[in-house]
Amino acid sequence: RSEWLSDLLFVLSQQDATAESQAIDFVDPSGFPDWIDRYKIQMRYKGFRHSRISTFYHFTTIDHQENFRSLGQANKPILLLWGERDVAVPFVESRVVADITGAEFVPISEAAHLPHLEQSHIVNPLIVEFLSRSASASVSGLTE
């Protein structure tokens, strides 16, 4: 099928199924009872459908390792947080990404694809601490 036909079919029939399929992004979807409704709101934004369909058609044709290498060579601090129970982008892939990018890697237990929502009490302090360290390193680099 062409992308425009998929786009049309999505509009006509798949919106509810797509939103409901997002429950796999959580270890325990019952903790986010309004997620499907919130996801449906995102689906209304211009470009949403096309980006989902484009990802479906092109994800396997992209050289992700080359993109990760390029990111790692940017000489910028990288924090990689990954839910250990992610099935959307399986956790087994996290080591490859961490190794190629040289990222500071923190696996998040009891989280799937959205660890920043499921384990915000763990993730938020990690992000704040990482940004604080990165900002301090940038300032000290300017004063040397």
PDB file of C-alpha atoms in Angstrom, residues 2-90:
ATOM      1  CA  SER A   2       1.094   3.525  -0.588  1.00  0.00           C
ATOM      2  CA  GLU A   3       1.488   5.946   2.299  1.00  0.00           C
ATOM      3  CA  TRP A   4      -1.444   8.131   1.204  1.00  0.00           C
ATOM      4  CA  LEU A   5      -3.758   5.111   1.150  1.00  0.00           C
ATOM      5  CA  SER A   6      -2.565   4.056   4.591  1.00  0.00           C
ATOM      6  CA  ASP A   7      -3.132   7.613   5.778  1.00  0.00           C
ATOM      7  CA  LEU A   8      -6.699   7.499   4.473  1.00  0.00           C
ATOM      8  CA  LEU A   9      -7.393   4.078   6.013  1.00  0.00           C
ATOM      9  CA  PHE A  10      -6.005   5.287   9.323  1.00  0.00           C
ATOM     10  CA  VAL A  11      -8.395   8.225   9.309  1.00  0.00           C
ATOM     11  CA  LEU A  12     -11.353   6.050   8.409  1.00  0.00           C
ATOM     12  CA  SER A  13     -10.844   3.057  10.637  1.00  0.00           C
ATOM     13  CA  GLN A  14      -7.794   2.793  12.823  1.00  0.00           C
ATOM     14  CA  GLN A  15      -7.788   5.750  15.197  1.00  0.00           C
ATOM     15  CA  ASP A  16      -9.359   3.958  18.149  1.00  0.00           C
ATOM     16  CA  ALA A  17      -7.278   0.813  17.633  1.00  0.00           C
ATOM     17  CA  THR A  18      -4.069   2.860  17.400  1.00  0.00           C
ATOM     18  CA  ALA A  19      -4.840   4.733  20.609  1.00  0.00           C
ATOM     19  CA  GLU A  20      -5.811   1.543  22.452  1.00  0.00           C
ATOM     20  CA  SER A  21      -2.637  -0.223  21.316  1.00  0.00           C
ATOM     21  CA  GLN A  22      -0.593   2.332  23.262  1.00  0.00           C
ATOM     22  CA  ALA A  23      -1.393   0.508  26.488  1.00  0.00           C
ATOM     23  CA  ILE A  24       1.669  -1.681  25.824  1.00  0.00           C
ATOM     24  CA  ASP A  25       3.784   1.391  26.536  1.00  0.00           C
ATOM     25  CA  PHE A  26       3.176   0.776  30.253  1.00  0.00           C
ATOM     26  CA  VAL A  27       4.035  -2.066  32.598  1.00  0.00           C
ATOM     27  CA  ASP A  28       0.714  -1.408  34.348  1.00  0.00           C
ATOM     28  CA  PRO A  29      -1.692   0.555  32.122  1.00  0.00           C
ATOM     29  CA  SER A  30      -4.230   0.763  34.953  1.00  0.00           C
ATOM     30  CA  GLY A  31      -2.017   3.428  36.507  1.00  0.00           C
ATOM     31  CA  PHE A  32      -2.808   5.651  33.519  1.00  0.00           C
ATOM     32  CA  PRO A  33      -6.558   5.278  32.982  1.00  0.00           C
ATOM     33  CA  ASP A  34      -6.824   8.455  30.891  1.00  0.00           C
ATOM     34  CA  TRP A  35      -3.870   7.666  28.602  1.00  0.00           C
ATOM     35  CA  ILE A  36      -5.925   6.480  25.624  1.00  0.00           C
ATOM     36  CA  ASP A  37      -8.047   9.649  25.704  1.00  0.00           C
ATOM     37  CA  ARG A  38      -4.898  11.782  26.050  1.00  0.00           C
ATOM     38  CA  TYR A  39      -3.328   9.899  23.137  1.00  0.00           C
ATOM     39  CA  LYS A  40      -6.391  10.540  20.966  1.00  0.00           C
ATOM     40  CA  ILE A  41      -5.884  14.266  21.546  1.00  0.00           C
ATOM     41  CA  GLN A  42      -2.303  13.977  20.234  1.00  0.00           C
ATOM     42  CA  MET A  43      -3.638  12.170  17.190  1.00  0.00           C
ATOM     43  CA  ARG A  44      -5.553  15.310  16.151  1.00  0.00           C
ATOM     44  CA  TYR A  45      -2.394  17.344  15.519  1.00  0.00           C
ATOM     45  CA  LYS A  46      -1.398  17.980  11.937  1.00  0.00           C
ATOM     46  CA  GLY A  47       1.297  15.558  10.837  1.00  0.00           C
ATOM     47  CA  PHE A  48       0.636  12.941  13.528  1.00  0.00           C
ATOM     48  CA  ARG A  49      -0.913  10.325  11.234  1.00  0.00           C
ATOM     49  CA  HIS A  50       1.657  10.838   8.528  1.00  0.00           C
ATOM     50  CA  SER A  51       4.568  10.539  10.967  1.00  0.00           C
ATOM     51  CA  ARG A  52       3.207   7.249  12.344  1.00  0.00           C
ATOM     52  CA  ILE A  53       2.707   5.830   8.867  1.00  0.00           C
ATOM     53  CA  SER A  54       6.087   7.097   7.657  1.00  0.00           C
ATOM     54  CA  THR A  55       7.754   5.417  10.625  1.00  0.00           C
ATOM     55  CA  PHE A  56       5.969   2.181   9.791  1.00  0.00           C
ATOM     56  CA  TYR A  57       7.158   2.321   6.174  1.00  0.00           C
ATOM     57  CA  HIS A  58      10.686   3.636   6.668  1.00  0.00           C
ATOM     58  CA  PHE A  59      11.941   2.608  10.116  1.00  0.00           C
ATOM     59  CA  THR A  60      13.775  -0.468   8.881  1.00  0.00           C
ATOM     60  CA  THR A  61      15.435   1.410   6.008  1.00  0.00           C
ATOM     61  CA  ILE A  62      17.227   3.918   8.250  1.00  0.00           C
ATOM     62  CA  ASP A  63      20.828   3.262   9.314  1.00  0.00           C
ATOM     63  CA  HIS A  64      20.251   3.772  13.024  1.00  0.00           C
ATOM     64  CA  GLN A  65      23.762   2.749  13.989  1.00  0.00           C
ATOM     65  CA  GLU A  66      25.218   5.457  11.756  1.00  0.00           C
ATOM     66  CA  ASN A  67      22.890   8.007  13.344  1.00  0.00           C
ATOM     67  CA  PHE A  68      23.934   6.848  16.812  1.00  0.00           C
ATOM     68  CA  ARG A  69      27.633   7.020  15.869  1.00  0.00           C
ATOM     69  CA  SER A  70      27.126  10.550  14.621  1.00  0.00           C
ATOM     70  CA  LEU A  71      25.398  11.490  17.853  1.00  0.00           C
ATOM     71  CA  GLY A  72      28.235   9.984  19.886  1.00  0.00           C
ATOM     72  CA  GLN A  73      30.800  11.963  17.905  1.00  0.00           C
ATOM     73  CA  ALA A  74      29.058  15.266  18.659  1.00  0.00           C
ATOM     74  CA  ASN A  75      31.081  15.479  21.888  1.00  0.00           C
ATOM     75  CA  LYS A  76      28.021  16.331  23.969  1.00  0.00           C
ATOM     76  CA  PRO A  77      26.901  14.629  27.167  1.00  0.00           C
ATOM     77  CA  ILE A  78      24.130  12.104  26.543  1.00  0.00           C
ATOM     78  CA  LEU A  79      21.789  10.570  29.099  1.00  0.00           C
ATOM     79  CA  LEU A  80      20.000   7.418  27.950  1.00  0.00           C
ATOM     80  CA  LEU A  81      17.075   6.260  30.069  1.00  0.00           C
ATOM     81  CA  TRP A  82      15.344   3.058  28.976  1.00  0.00           C
ATOM     82  CA  GLY A  83      12.538   1.061  30.520  1.00  0.00           C
ATOM     83  CA  GLU A  84      13.669  -2.501  31.190  1.00  0.00           C
ATOM     84  CA  ARG A  85      10.245  -3.803  30.139  1.00  0.00           C
ATOM     85  CA  ASP A  86       9.920  -1.788  26.922  1.00  0.00           C
ATOM     86  CA  VAL A  87       8.379  -3.866  24.140  1.00  0.00           C
ATOM     87  CA  ALA A  88       7.891  -1.012  21.658  1.00  0.00           C
ATOM     88  CA  VAL A  89      11.664  -0.593  21.379  1.00  0.00           C
ATOM     89  CA  PRO A  90      12.985  -3.677  23.167  1.00  0.00           C
TER      90      PRO A  90
END
